[in-house]
Amino acid sequence: MDWVKPKSDRALTSVDKSLTSSADSTVKGSDGVGVLLEDSRKKSVNGTQEHHSNNREGQHVEKVTTWLEKLCHDNVPSLQKSPKPPRSKKSRQATAHSSTEFGASMRWGTATLQFDIEEGPEVLAKIVDLWQSPIAEGSESRRPKQLKSIESISKWIVKSLPVHGFDVNVGLVSASWIHGLRELGGELPQSLWLETLQSILTQVDRAWSEEPEKGLFPWLLWACEVPLALATKLSHLGGKDRMVLETIERLNQVLEAAEKSPENWLIHGGHQLRACLASIVRCSWSMSSLGTKGFYAKQRKSLAKLVELAVRLSDCNGGSLLNEHGIESDDSELWNALSDICAPNKKLDRLLQVSGLRTLRQTNRKSASRSLKAISKSEIVRMPALGFYCEKAELASMRKAWDQPGVRMAIDYSQEPMRIDILDFEGNRIISGDWDLQITRDGQVIETDVGWSDVCWFSDDDVDYLEIECGLEGVVRIQRQMMLIRDESMIFMCDTLLADQTAYWSVRSILNVAPDFEVRQDKKHHEAELHHRDSTTTGMGDGRHALLLPLALPEWRRSPSIGKLEPKAGQLVLSQETSGKRLMCPLVVVPRKPSKNQPYTWRHLTVAEDLQIQPREVAQAYRVQVGKDQMVFYRSLAKTIRRSAMGLHMNSEFYAARFDPADGEFEAIVEIDSDE
């Protein structure tokens, strides 16, 4: 998506004109403002004649912030005390949001953020706590220790902004400083107050003159949230209307573009998505405080789409997927706030409720009494598609159903190694973290730190299927397949090596087991099971949360094998070797609750071509049975031509089907044709 600046020259020029025309009414009796603005106009004309047109925007922005600095300088006492602005008729009708709500919202979505400055999270927590800490009864100011903390945070902002202006935590602390101006401003010396504000306005300049290429979240903070928050502090002085309108226009453009092109909201597994949504919420609250109309239907629709994406990347407890396991955050109120802003939107309300992230809106006795079980099947059917894929963000989400907590998979291949989360039937993360790959050729390690590219995405009522590939040192390709089969609650995963030269190849596919789970195996079989570490059961079977079947290995360990499946230091490693050009490493994960009578087995099938049995290098086929469910998987590793296995004739590169042993019929669920 091409980011469109909000008509930068026109917008900033109009802001400048508005500020110029309102200068006298805003700061009456201040001759310095008129002189300053006149000087700015002269500089702008001279600059246009002497410099390239690319400098115009910076000059317009400079005039805006120069005016703001002058305005703030002349009104330091009023701004530091920053009385609550008189509310317009529109804003009186809206719900006023307290400083406590704003303070709590600064933490929404921050648990998974990555920071350039190590002490950033600590500073954010400190300023929010100070912001929300009331002055003691009978005292006109805070305790000396609190005052010292406020001053140290202000100095930290001044020091950090020039170097780390687009660090998310510096932005959050600075936004908190503006939001908390009423609570904290009167405690600072005027010189430090002005210096901090000037540093913040300088960073706003940078955001207004740049596209959000350094990250959407810090851009939202600086280009939208901070200006709107500052406008709420200037509202009793007047003259800020045009600045507010242009900021809202900028915000609306970003939201509207997100509906069709959400990739910038989903970078690196969407780890900033919640923080972006939290910033949108605070912008909406500021708009309400200023008496503006708020978002129109088009922007609310786009925002609801972004909320849907956030739900897809969340577990049933509200935890954010594709991030470090074990990071806890309480974003429950974020979902409520987003639902309120998008209202009326029954589809979004149902989605949040069915996903377990929000209770039903308490509008009347009838709706208040409805529970999750009361939602009809027709309402479930009207939920969004179960599978989601964004090629530009290199991210996918797969799930069995909206109304079930588990059997989900989230994939982010925008980084190397790629990340993957697999949830069991209860919604627990059982596989979580990097999915790494190690390859050797004749004992020499092949560099695998390369990017993946899209090959195929397919989604329907039966399955979600994703295939990606990467080329290594120009001599070998790795194709990686991931497929969630809904009815059978099965996940098929496979790494396939396709080399140009015959050699002794070794492939190690490495998955990270979630910290709360452990791998169990017995001495006779190659399969593995995942059990909770706190489980009271021992051995195999009872209490398992997932079954793992390495299809290319024989079921019995005593049979000849080309590899092994084994746990190593919190990881699950599937290793296979071959002396040839091609190698297929499939693994089936069954994250469903076991029953007492649920036998399982798998077999390597014979593949024939023109009545001749074909070696594994040409094609492979497998039959899997778990309980009453039976599946067949086939993959061509050589040129795709007509072959047969188990009485099934195939002319595809990849084929997956259900098998009914009663009548011997196959029901194809995925069939991928070769591009050749």
XYZ file of C-alpha atoms in Angstrom:
676
model
C 0.000 0.000 0.000
C 1.233 3.469 -0.863
C 0.850 5.718 2.117
C -0.841 9.010 1.274
C 0.194 11.975 3.326
C -2.820 14.048 4.321
C -2.427 16.527 1.458
C 0.678 17.710 3.247
C 1.343 21.100 1.660
C -2.331 22.020 1.429
C -3.112 20.701 4.882
C -0.257 22.385 6.649
C -0.773 25.604 4.688
C -4.408 25.654 5.725
C -3.380 25.027 9.305
C -0.957 27.921 9.049
C -3.628 30.201 7.603
C -6.032 29.229 10.336
C -3.470 29.824 13.017
C -2.491 33.137 11.448
C -6.055 34.348 11.271
C -6.786 33.233 14.811
C -3.572 34.471 16.387
C -5.014 37.778 17.539
C -8.090 36.164 19.065
C -6.058 33.406 20.649
C -3.376 35.444 22.384
C -4.778 38.938 22.511
C -2.369 41.721 23.245
C 0.668 39.672 22.265
C 2.360 41.727 19.531
C 5.167 39.188 19.370
C 2.879 36.580 17.796
C 1.940 38.848 14.854
C 5.574 39.749 14.252
C 6.603 36.109 14.506
C 3.988 34.967 12.001
C 4.867 37.807 9.600
C 8.540 36.833 9.807
C 7.559 33.236 9.143
C 5.634 34.271 6.004
C 8.632 36.223 4.708
C 10.945 33.282 5.405
C 8.536 30.964 3.621
C 8.495 33.169 0.481
C 12.266 33.532 0.463
C 12.673 29.829 1.096
C 10.435 28.966 -1.833
C 12.607 31.060 -4.137
C 15.899 29.738 -2.852
C 15.251 26.079 -2.076
C 13.822 23.013 -3.741
C 10.073 22.478 -3.413
C 10.653 19.496 -1.100
C 11.532 21.957 1.647
C 8.145 23.702 1.560
C 6.396 21.259 3.831
C 9.054 21.551 6.489
C 8.718 25.362 6.431
C 4.945 25.171 6.844
C 5.305 22.705 9.697
C 7.931 24.928 11.296
C 5.518 27.847 11.301
C 2.839 25.761 12.977
C 5.113 24.617 15.755
C 6.668 28.074 16.070
C 3.185 29.448 16.649
C 2.417 26.675 19.118
C 5.661 27.259 20.992
C 4.933 30.976 21.179
C 1.376 30.299 22.279
C 2.544 27.908 24.988
C 5.359 30.221 26.062
C 2.951 33.106 26.561
C 0.484 30.945 28.465
C 2.709 28.720 30.602
C 0.832 29.328 33.864
C -2.541 28.642 32.230
C -1.341 25.562 30.369
C 0.538 24.102 33.314
C -2.623 24.225 35.391
C -4.631 23.376 32.232
C -8.194 23.665 33.536
C -10.760 21.302 32.180
C -12.129 22.862 28.962
C -15.790 23.814 28.716
C -17.574 21.031 26.893
C -19.609 21.678 23.774
C -23.156 20.388 23.407
C -21.874 17.425 21.397
C -19.156 16.538 23.861
C -21.590 16.836 26.781
C -23.608 14.068 25.230
C -20.557 11.814 25.024
C -19.063 9.945 27.931
C -16.196 11.863 29.556
C -13.079 9.777 30.033
C -11.128 10.290 33.213
C -7.390 10.549 33.633
C -7.526 7.094 35.227
C -8.984 5.644 32.027
C -6.402 7.406 29.890
C -3.630 6.209 32.180
C -4.786 2.596 32.055
C -5.102 2.766 28.269
C -1.420 3.710 27.901
C -0.580 0.133 28.885
C -2.928 -1.527 26.395
C -1.069 -3.584 23.835
C 2.375 -2.689 25.207
C 3.309 -6.051 26.715
C 4.641 -7.396 23.412
C 6.326 -4.243 22.091
C 10.046 -4.118 21.414
C 12.015 -1.127 22.669
C 15.306 0.499 21.684
C 15.817 1.871 25.202
C 16.043 -0.711 27.952
C 14.608 1.481 30.706
C 11.649 2.597 28.557
C 8.977 0.302 30.063
C 10.008 1.325 33.572
C 9.707 5.025 32.718
C 6.278 4.460 31.159
C 5.028 2.658 34.251
C 6.384 5.432 36.450
C 4.744 8.305 34.566
C 1.378 6.533 34.414
C 1.523 5.839 38.153
C 2.402 9.482 38.863
C -0.328 10.649 36.530
C -2.921 8.595 38.363
C -1.640 9.311 41.893
C -3.746 12.057 43.485
C -2.197 14.835 45.527
C -2.483 14.087 49.234
C -5.353 15.704 51.128
C -4.481 19.056 52.643
C -1.474 19.456 50.354
C -1.160 21.851 47.420
C 1.577 19.866 45.697
C 3.025 16.395 45.514
C 5.615 14.943 47.818
C 9.245 15.853 47.051
C 9.977 12.316 45.852
C 7.111 12.494 43.343
C 8.200 15.933 42.145
C 11.706 14.613 41.577
C 10.316 11.733 39.525
C 8.274 14.098 37.343
C 11.354 16.211 36.671
C 13.528 13.163 35.910
C 10.951 11.839 33.427
C 10.783 15.217 31.674
C 14.571 15.298 31.397
C 14.518 11.705 30.088
C 12.109 12.766 27.329
C 14.313 15.713 26.340
C 17.382 13.475 26.259
C 15.801 10.547 24.405
C 13.774 12.253 21.671
C 16.639 13.491 19.443
C 18.136 9.997 19.157
C 15.212 7.630 19.760
C 12.288 9.720 18.595
C 10.537 6.814 16.877
C 11.095 4.297 19.672
C 7.633 3.186 20.721
C 8.275 3.611 24.422
C 9.670 7.124 24.042
C 6.531 7.937 22.091
C 4.281 6.425 24.751
C 6.027 8.295 27.567
C 5.816 11.566 25.614
C 2.128 10.999 24.829
C 1.532 10.263 28.516
C 3.283 13.514 29.392
C 0.872 15.442 27.134
C -2.211 13.531 28.291
C -1.222 14.096 31.927
C -0.424 17.774 31.497
C -3.313 18.785 33.736
C -2.205 16.424 36.515
C 1.568 16.873 36.193
C 2.199 20.190 34.411
C 1.908 22.444 37.414
C 4.626 20.538 39.237
C 7.468 21.404 36.816
C 9.704 24.488 36.606
C 8.614 26.624 33.656
C 11.955 26.286 31.859
C 11.908 22.473 31.986
C 8.214 22.429 31.042
C 8.907 24.521 27.925
C 11.997 22.516 26.993
C 10.059 19.248 27.208
C 7.172 20.612 25.173
C 9.521 21.992 22.526
C 11.210 18.580 22.183
C 7.817 16.914 21.768
C 6.677 19.461 19.157
C 9.887 18.943 17.210
C 9.153 15.222 17.033
C 5.588 16.007 15.892
C 7.172 17.993 13.042
C 9.154 14.947 11.969
C 6.106 12.713 11.998
C 4.016 15.214 9.995
C 6.683 15.428 7.305
C 7.340 11.672 7.019
C 5.404 8.610 5.993
C 4.994 5.899 8.671
C 7.924 3.918 7.269
C 9.599 3.674 10.662
C 6.564 1.924 12.091
C 2.876 2.687 12.068
C 2.459 2.781 15.834
C 5.041 5.512 16.599
C 3.722 7.466 13.602
C 0.177 7.272 14.989
C 1.435 8.486 18.349
C 3.265 11.499 16.947
C 1.150 12.451 13.932
C -2.293 11.883 15.459
C -2.522 11.122 19.167
C -0.116 13.748 20.532
C -1.565 16.645 18.444
C -5.121 15.749 19.478
C -4.103 15.378 23.125
C -2.347 18.753 22.963
C -5.456 20.291 21.400
C -7.492 19.254 24.437
C -5.058 21.242 26.588
C -5.268 24.276 24.262
C -9.031 24.222 23.914
C -9.599 26.918 26.552
C -7.268 29.225 24.598
C -8.984 28.770 21.209
C -7.462 28.849 17.721
C -6.817 25.119 17.415
C -9.808 24.029 15.296
C -8.033 23.746 11.952
C -5.171 21.787 13.482
C -7.682 19.343 14.943
C -9.523 18.928 11.644
C -6.324 18.259 9.707
C -5.151 15.728 12.272
C -8.486 13.930 12.103
C -8.256 13.926 8.302
C -4.829 12.328 8.553
C -6.185 9.692 10.930
C -9.217 8.973 8.755
C -7.061 8.410 5.683
C -4.939 5.866 7.520
C -8.018 4.018 8.774
C -9.765 3.951 5.404
C -6.647 2.627 3.667
C -6.396 -0.196 6.210
C -9.574 -1.935 5.080
C -8.074 -3.080 1.775
C -4.386 -2.900 2.689
C -3.836 -3.853 6.336
C -0.230 -5.017 5.939
C 1.317 -2.051 7.767
C -0.807 -2.893 10.800
C 0.380 -6.523 10.707
C 4.155 -6.241 10.390
C 6.165 -8.841 12.323
C 3.133 -10.879 13.266
C 1.028 -7.871 14.195
C 2.973 -7.273 17.408
C 2.066 -3.548 17.269
C -1.559 -4.024 16.184
C -3.081 -3.804 19.667
C -0.970 -0.791 20.571
C -2.140 0.911 17.346
C -5.764 0.173 18.205
C -5.223 1.550 21.719
C -3.858 4.770 20.184
C -6.943 4.986 17.958
C -9.117 4.651 21.078
C -7.302 7.501 22.825
C -7.580 9.646 19.685
C -11.314 8.989 19.679
C -11.567 9.990 23.333
C -9.682 13.219 22.632
C -11.958 13.938 19.663
C -14.956 13.447 21.914
C -13.490 15.816 24.489
C -13.000 18.429 21.760
C -16.595 18.099 20.631
C -15.852 16.760 17.136
C -18.250 14.375 15.441
C -15.909 11.383 15.640
C -15.513 8.620 13.087
C -17.976 8.226 10.252
C -19.395 4.874 9.129
C -16.552 4.280 6.655
C -13.863 4.714 9.297
C -15.804 2.633 11.828
C -16.061 -0.162 9.265
C -12.298 -0.091 8.687
C -11.648 -0.015 12.419
C -13.950 -3.021 12.923
C -11.908 -4.896 10.301
C -8.713 -4.156 12.234
C -10.358 -5.357 15.446
C -11.275 -8.578 13.638
C -7.604 -9.058 12.716
C -6.606 -8.509 16.346
C -9.122 -11.164 17.408
C -7.627 -13.605 14.889
C -4.224 -13.065 16.477
C -5.467 -13.650 20.034
C -5.998 -16.770 22.097
C -9.231 -17.415 23.999
C -7.804 -15.718 27.109
C -6.968 -12.541 25.225
C -3.251 -13.272 24.921
C -1.485 -12.054 21.786
C -0.267 -14.813 19.457
C 3.051 -14.820 17.593
C 4.805 -13.193 20.546
C 6.952 -14.493 23.354
C 5.000 -17.116 25.276
C 4.188 -16.247 28.868
C 3.896 -12.474 28.361
C 0.772 -11.471 30.254
C -1.261 -8.348 29.570
C -4.704 -7.214 30.625
C -6.260 -5.715 27.506
C -9.824 -6.671 28.381
C -11.003 -3.057 28.504
C -9.444 -2.430 25.086
C -12.006 -4.732 23.452
C -14.842 -2.933 25.253
C -13.575 0.475 24.156
C -13.167 -0.634 20.532
C -16.647 -2.124 20.476
C -18.080 1.143 21.799
C -16.292 3.209 19.137
C -17.416 0.892 16.307
C -21.023 0.775 17.558
C -23.512 -0.025 16.298
C -21.859 -3.158 14.927
C -23.659 -6.359 15.940
C -21.321 -8.506 13.862
C -18.284 -7.250 15.772
C -20.060 -7.657 19.114
C -20.884 -11.269 18.246
C -17.329 -11.916 17.118
C -15.860 -10.571 20.366
C -18.318 -12.564 22.442
C -17.962 -15.831 20.548
C -14.175 -15.477 20.782
C -14.471 -15.076 24.557
C -12.950 -11.583 24.545
C -16.032 -9.597 25.551
C -19.379 -10.266 27.206
C -22.595 -9.264 25.503
C -23.464 -5.582 25.535
C -25.733 -4.988 28.556
C -28.403 -2.996 26.756
C -31.512 -4.647 28.182
C -32.622 -7.578 30.298
C -33.019 -9.851 27.315
C -29.506 -9.299 25.951
C -28.008 -9.275 29.442
C -29.368 -12.731 30.131
C -27.972 -14.252 26.963
C -24.838 -16.329 27.342
C -22.311 -17.693 24.891
C -24.349 -20.895 24.621
C -27.427 -18.892 23.650
C -25.942 -17.729 20.353
C -27.735 -19.475 17.524
C -26.019 -21.490 14.825
C -27.222 -18.997 12.240
C -25.279 -16.262 14.043
C -22.151 -18.439 14.111
C -22.439 -18.998 10.358
C -22.443 -15.253 9.784
C -19.046 -14.913 11.395
C -16.067 -13.915 9.184
C -14.164 -16.540 7.210
C -12.156 -18.857 9.461
C -8.913 -18.555 7.529
C -6.981 -15.334 6.947
C -3.857 -14.619 4.919
C -2.017 -11.372 4.137
C 0.678 -11.947 1.525
C 2.313 -8.522 1.978
C 2.506 -8.940 5.761
C 3.558 -12.612 5.309
C 1.109 -13.690 7.977
C -1.619 -16.329 8.198
C -4.226 -17.387 10.751
C -6.039 -20.738 10.707
C -8.704 -22.057 13.057
C -11.225 -24.869 13.420
C -14.163 -22.687 14.464
C -14.983 -19.300 15.968
C -17.016 -20.761 18.817
C -14.302 -23.145 20.030
C -11.288 -22.030 22.050
C -8.678 -24.178 20.378
C -7.295 -26.013 17.351
C -5.753 -22.908 15.851
C -2.542 -22.000 14.114
C -0.917 -18.591 13.544
C 2.055 -18.160 11.202
C 4.451 -15.266 10.642
C 7.145 -15.848 8.009
C 8.185 -12.198 7.646
C 11.280 -12.913 9.745
C 13.836 -15.679 9.811
C 13.348 -18.011 11.516
C 9.609 -17.841 11.036
C 7.261 -18.013 14.034
C 4.357 -20.357 14.592
C 1.775 -20.885 17.337
C -0.373 -24.029 17.571
C -3.219 -24.211 20.095
C -4.721 -27.430 21.399
C -8.419 -28.224 21.913
C -8.520 -26.185 25.143
C -6.850 -23.133 23.642
C -3.441 -23.766 25.230
C -0.346 -22.960 23.227
C 1.451 -26.259 22.736
C 3.877 -25.254 19.967
C 5.005 -21.652 20.277
C 7.998 -19.785 18.910
C 10.491 -20.157 16.084
C 10.160 -22.899 13.502
C 13.791 -23.289 12.581
C 15.508 -25.279 9.875
C 19.003 -26.772 9.687
C 20.357 -28.300 6.476
C 23.691 -29.947 5.712
C 25.136 -31.208 2.427
C 27.861 -33.839 2.764
C 28.336 -32.660 6.342
C 28.634 -28.959 5.425
C 26.079 -26.561 6.887
C 23.933 -24.660 4.384
C 23.067 -21.082 5.376
C 19.309 -20.909 5.995
C 18.976 -17.287 7.153
C 17.016 -16.230 4.076
C 13.507 -14.980 3.455
C 10.503 -17.080 2.551
C 8.255 -16.329 -0.408
C 4.626 -17.151 -1.056
C 3.742 -20.184 -3.209
C 0.083 -20.952 -2.523
C -2.775 -20.046 -0.179
C -6.110 -21.846 -0.176
C -9.020 -21.679 2.264
C -12.536 -23.112 2.266
C -14.934 -24.797 4.681
C -12.684 -27.868 4.970
C -9.137 -26.542 5.246
C -6.720 -23.651 5.423
C -3.575 -24.356 3.384
C -0.377 -22.316 3.052
C 2.781 -23.166 1.120
C 5.961 -21.069 1.094
C 9.483 -21.642 -0.172
C 13.035 -20.338 -0.024
C 16.165 -20.869 -2.102
C 19.448 -21.687 -0.363
C 22.833 -20.857 -1.942
C 21.392 -21.428 -5.396
C 21.624 -25.206 -5.116
C 18.565 -26.271 -3.124
C 14.981 -25.174 -2.512
C 12.929 -25.765 0.619
C 9.165 -25.839 0.327
C 7.185 -25.642 3.575
C 3.522 -26.685 3.811
C 1.048 -25.949 6.620
C -2.553 -27.150 6.545
C -5.316 -27.175 9.164
C -8.085 -29.733 8.518
C -11.140 -28.546 10.438
C -13.448 -31.536 10.852
C -10.646 -33.936 11.806
C -8.793 -31.350 13.958
C -5.534 -32.281 12.240
C -2.573 -30.125 11.250
C -0.284 -31.255 8.421
C 3.217 -29.739 8.383
C 5.990 -30.605 5.970
C 9.455 -29.446 4.866
C 10.451 -30.682 1.404
C 14.011 -30.447 0.098
C 14.474 -30.134 -3.692
C 18.167 -30.087 -4.701
C 19.945 -29.733 -8.032
C 22.721 -32.198 -7.216
C 22.927 -35.614 -5.622
C 24.542 -35.469 -2.182
C 24.129 -36.704 1.364
C 21.475 -34.313 2.615
C 20.331 -33.876 6.202
C 17.274 -31.848 7.229
C 16.402 -30.909 10.810
C 13.026 -29.247 11.363
C 12.945 -27.678 14.843
C 9.778 -26.632 16.682
C 9.642 -24.943 20.087
C 7.417 -26.652 22.644
C 5.505 -24.229 24.864
C 7.085 -23.948 28.348
C 4.023 -25.418 30.081
C 4.233 -28.643 28.067
C 6.611 -31.567 27.689
C 7.222 -34.232 25.056
C 6.621 -37.877 25.934
C 7.641 -40.933 23.902
C 7.890 -44.652 24.510
C 10.740 -46.947 23.509
C 8.834 -48.913 20.887
C 7.261 -46.263 18.657
C 8.316 -43.113 16.800
C 5.262 -40.981 17.593
C 5.297 -38.407 20.383
C 2.735 -36.782 22.656
C 2.519 -33.392 24.329
C 1.433 -33.373 27.981
C 1.024 -30.555 30.460
C 3.935 -30.411 32.892
C 1.530 -30.323 35.829
C -0.309 -33.408 34.621
C -0.842 -36.109 37.248
C -0.732 -38.849 34.602
C 2.380 -40.678 33.538
C 3.219 -42.457 30.341
C 1.372 -42.184 27.048
C -2.303 -41.750 26.188
C -4.214 -40.389 29.169
C -4.075 -36.632 29.566
C -2.328 -35.881 26.292
C -2.977 -32.538 24.622
C -1.610 -33.400 21.195
C -0.426 -36.381 19.191
C 2.520 -36.017 16.786
C 3.002 -38.488 13.936
C 6.229 -38.396 11.853
C 4.819 -39.887 8.645
C 8.143 -40.523 6.873
C 9.379 -42.646 9.789
C 8.087 -46.172 10.446
C 5.644 -46.569 13.294
C 7.893 -49.130 15.051
C 11.409 -48.176 16.109
C 12.723 -51.648 15.286
C 12.041 -51.022 11.568
C 14.717 -49.403 9.367
C 14.419 -45.615 9.555
C 15.720 -42.578 7.684
C 15.460 -40.297 10.690
C 14.072 -39.684 14.160
C 11.687 -37.510 16.154
C 13.047 -36.492 19.548
C 12.796 -33.805 22.242
C 15.837 -31.624 22.911
C 15.954 -28.845 25.513
C 12.378 -27.684 25.165
C 12.281 -28.327 21.432
C 10.888 -31.023 19.179
C 13.333 -32.020 16.434
C 12.418 -34.025 13.341
C 15.593 -35.212 11.587
C 15.802 -37.013 8.244
C 18.617 -37.905 5.833
C 18.941 -39.060 2.251
C 21.572 -39.786 -0.370
C 19.929 -38.227 -3.368
C 18.291 -34.987 -4.487
C 14.914 -34.858 -2.771
C 13.572 -35.374 0.738
C 10.125 -34.989 2.298
C 9.737 -34.474 6.063
C 6.010 -34.572 6.991
C 4.591 -34.264 10.508
C 0.924 -34.544 11.498
C -0.149 -32.800 14.713
C -3.492 -33.832 16.240
C -4.300 -31.251 18.956
C -7.608 -32.772 20.013
C -8.851 -34.401 23.178
C -8.191 -38.156 23.172
C -10.972 -40.634 23.769
C -10.666 -44.082 25.293
C -11.302 -45.884 22.022
C -9.183 -43.800 19.693
C -6.599 -45.986 17.947
C -4.073 -44.314 15.706
C -1.619 -45.526 13.104
C 0.069 -44.453 9.872
C 1.619 -46.179 6.868
C 3.891 -45.276 3.976
C 2.046 -46.182 0.756
C 3.495 -47.618 -2.421
C 3.426 -45.155 -5.327
C 3.336 -46.540 -8.870
C 3.850 -45.007 -12.300
C 3.082 -47.034 -15.433
C 2.841 -50.117 -13.197
C 6.364 -49.463 -11.864
C 6.980 -48.831 -8.159
C 8.581 -45.424 -7.688
C 11.335 -44.552 -5.183
C 10.810 -41.964 -2.437
C 12.715 -39.384 -4.507
C 9.958 -39.377 -7.124
C 6.813 -39.277 -5.005
C 5.538 -40.191 -1.554
C 2.112 -41.053 -0.147
C 0.884 -41.749 3.390
C -2.244 -43.016 5.085
C -3.106 -41.769 8.589
C -5.782 -42.991 10.960
C -6.777 -41.321 14.252
C -9.907 -42.827 15.752
C -12.466 -43.159 12.975
C -10.848 -40.474 10.820
C -8.609 -41.588 7.957
C -6.613 -39.304 5.678
C -4.370 -39.792 2.643
C -1.528 -37.396 1.755
C 0.400 -37.501 -1.539
C 3.322 -35.359 -2.756
C 5.131 -35.470 -6.094
C 8.832 -34.658 -5.752
C 9.754 -35.077 -9.412
C 7.944 -34.003 -12.560
C 4.189 -34.106 -12.018
C 2.621 -36.883 -14.090
C -0.116 -39.440 -13.503
C 0.670 -41.827 -10.634
C -1.347 -44.064 -8.329
C -1.388 -45.051 -4.668
C -3.901 -47.137 -2.754
C -6.051 -47.392 -5.875
C -6.151 -43.616 -6.199
C -4.944 -42.035 -9.459
C -3.410 -38.570 -9.116
C -1.915 -36.026 -11.484
C -1.158 -33.342 -8.904
C 1.865 -32.000 -7.078
C 0.072 -32.320 -3.744
C -3.128 -34.134 -2.839
C -4.967 -34.616 0.460
C -8.203 -36.577 0.881
C -10.482 -38.168 3.409
C -10.809 -41.942 3.076
C -13.930 -43.895 3.921
C -12.927 -47.555 4.514
C -16.560 -48.694 4.352
C -16.895 -47.988 0.642
C -13.283 -47.289 -0.322
C -14.169 -43.782 -1.552
C -11.901 -40.734 -1.373
C -13.075 -37.163 -0.774
C -10.449 -34.697 -1.934
C -10.004 -31.674 0.310
C -6.894 -30.126 -1.301
C -5.380 -30.652 -4.739
C -2.440 -28.486 -5.796
C -1.342 -28.528 -9.438
C 2.242 -27.866 -10.451
C 3.195 -24.636 -12.244
C 5.380 -26.589 -14.641
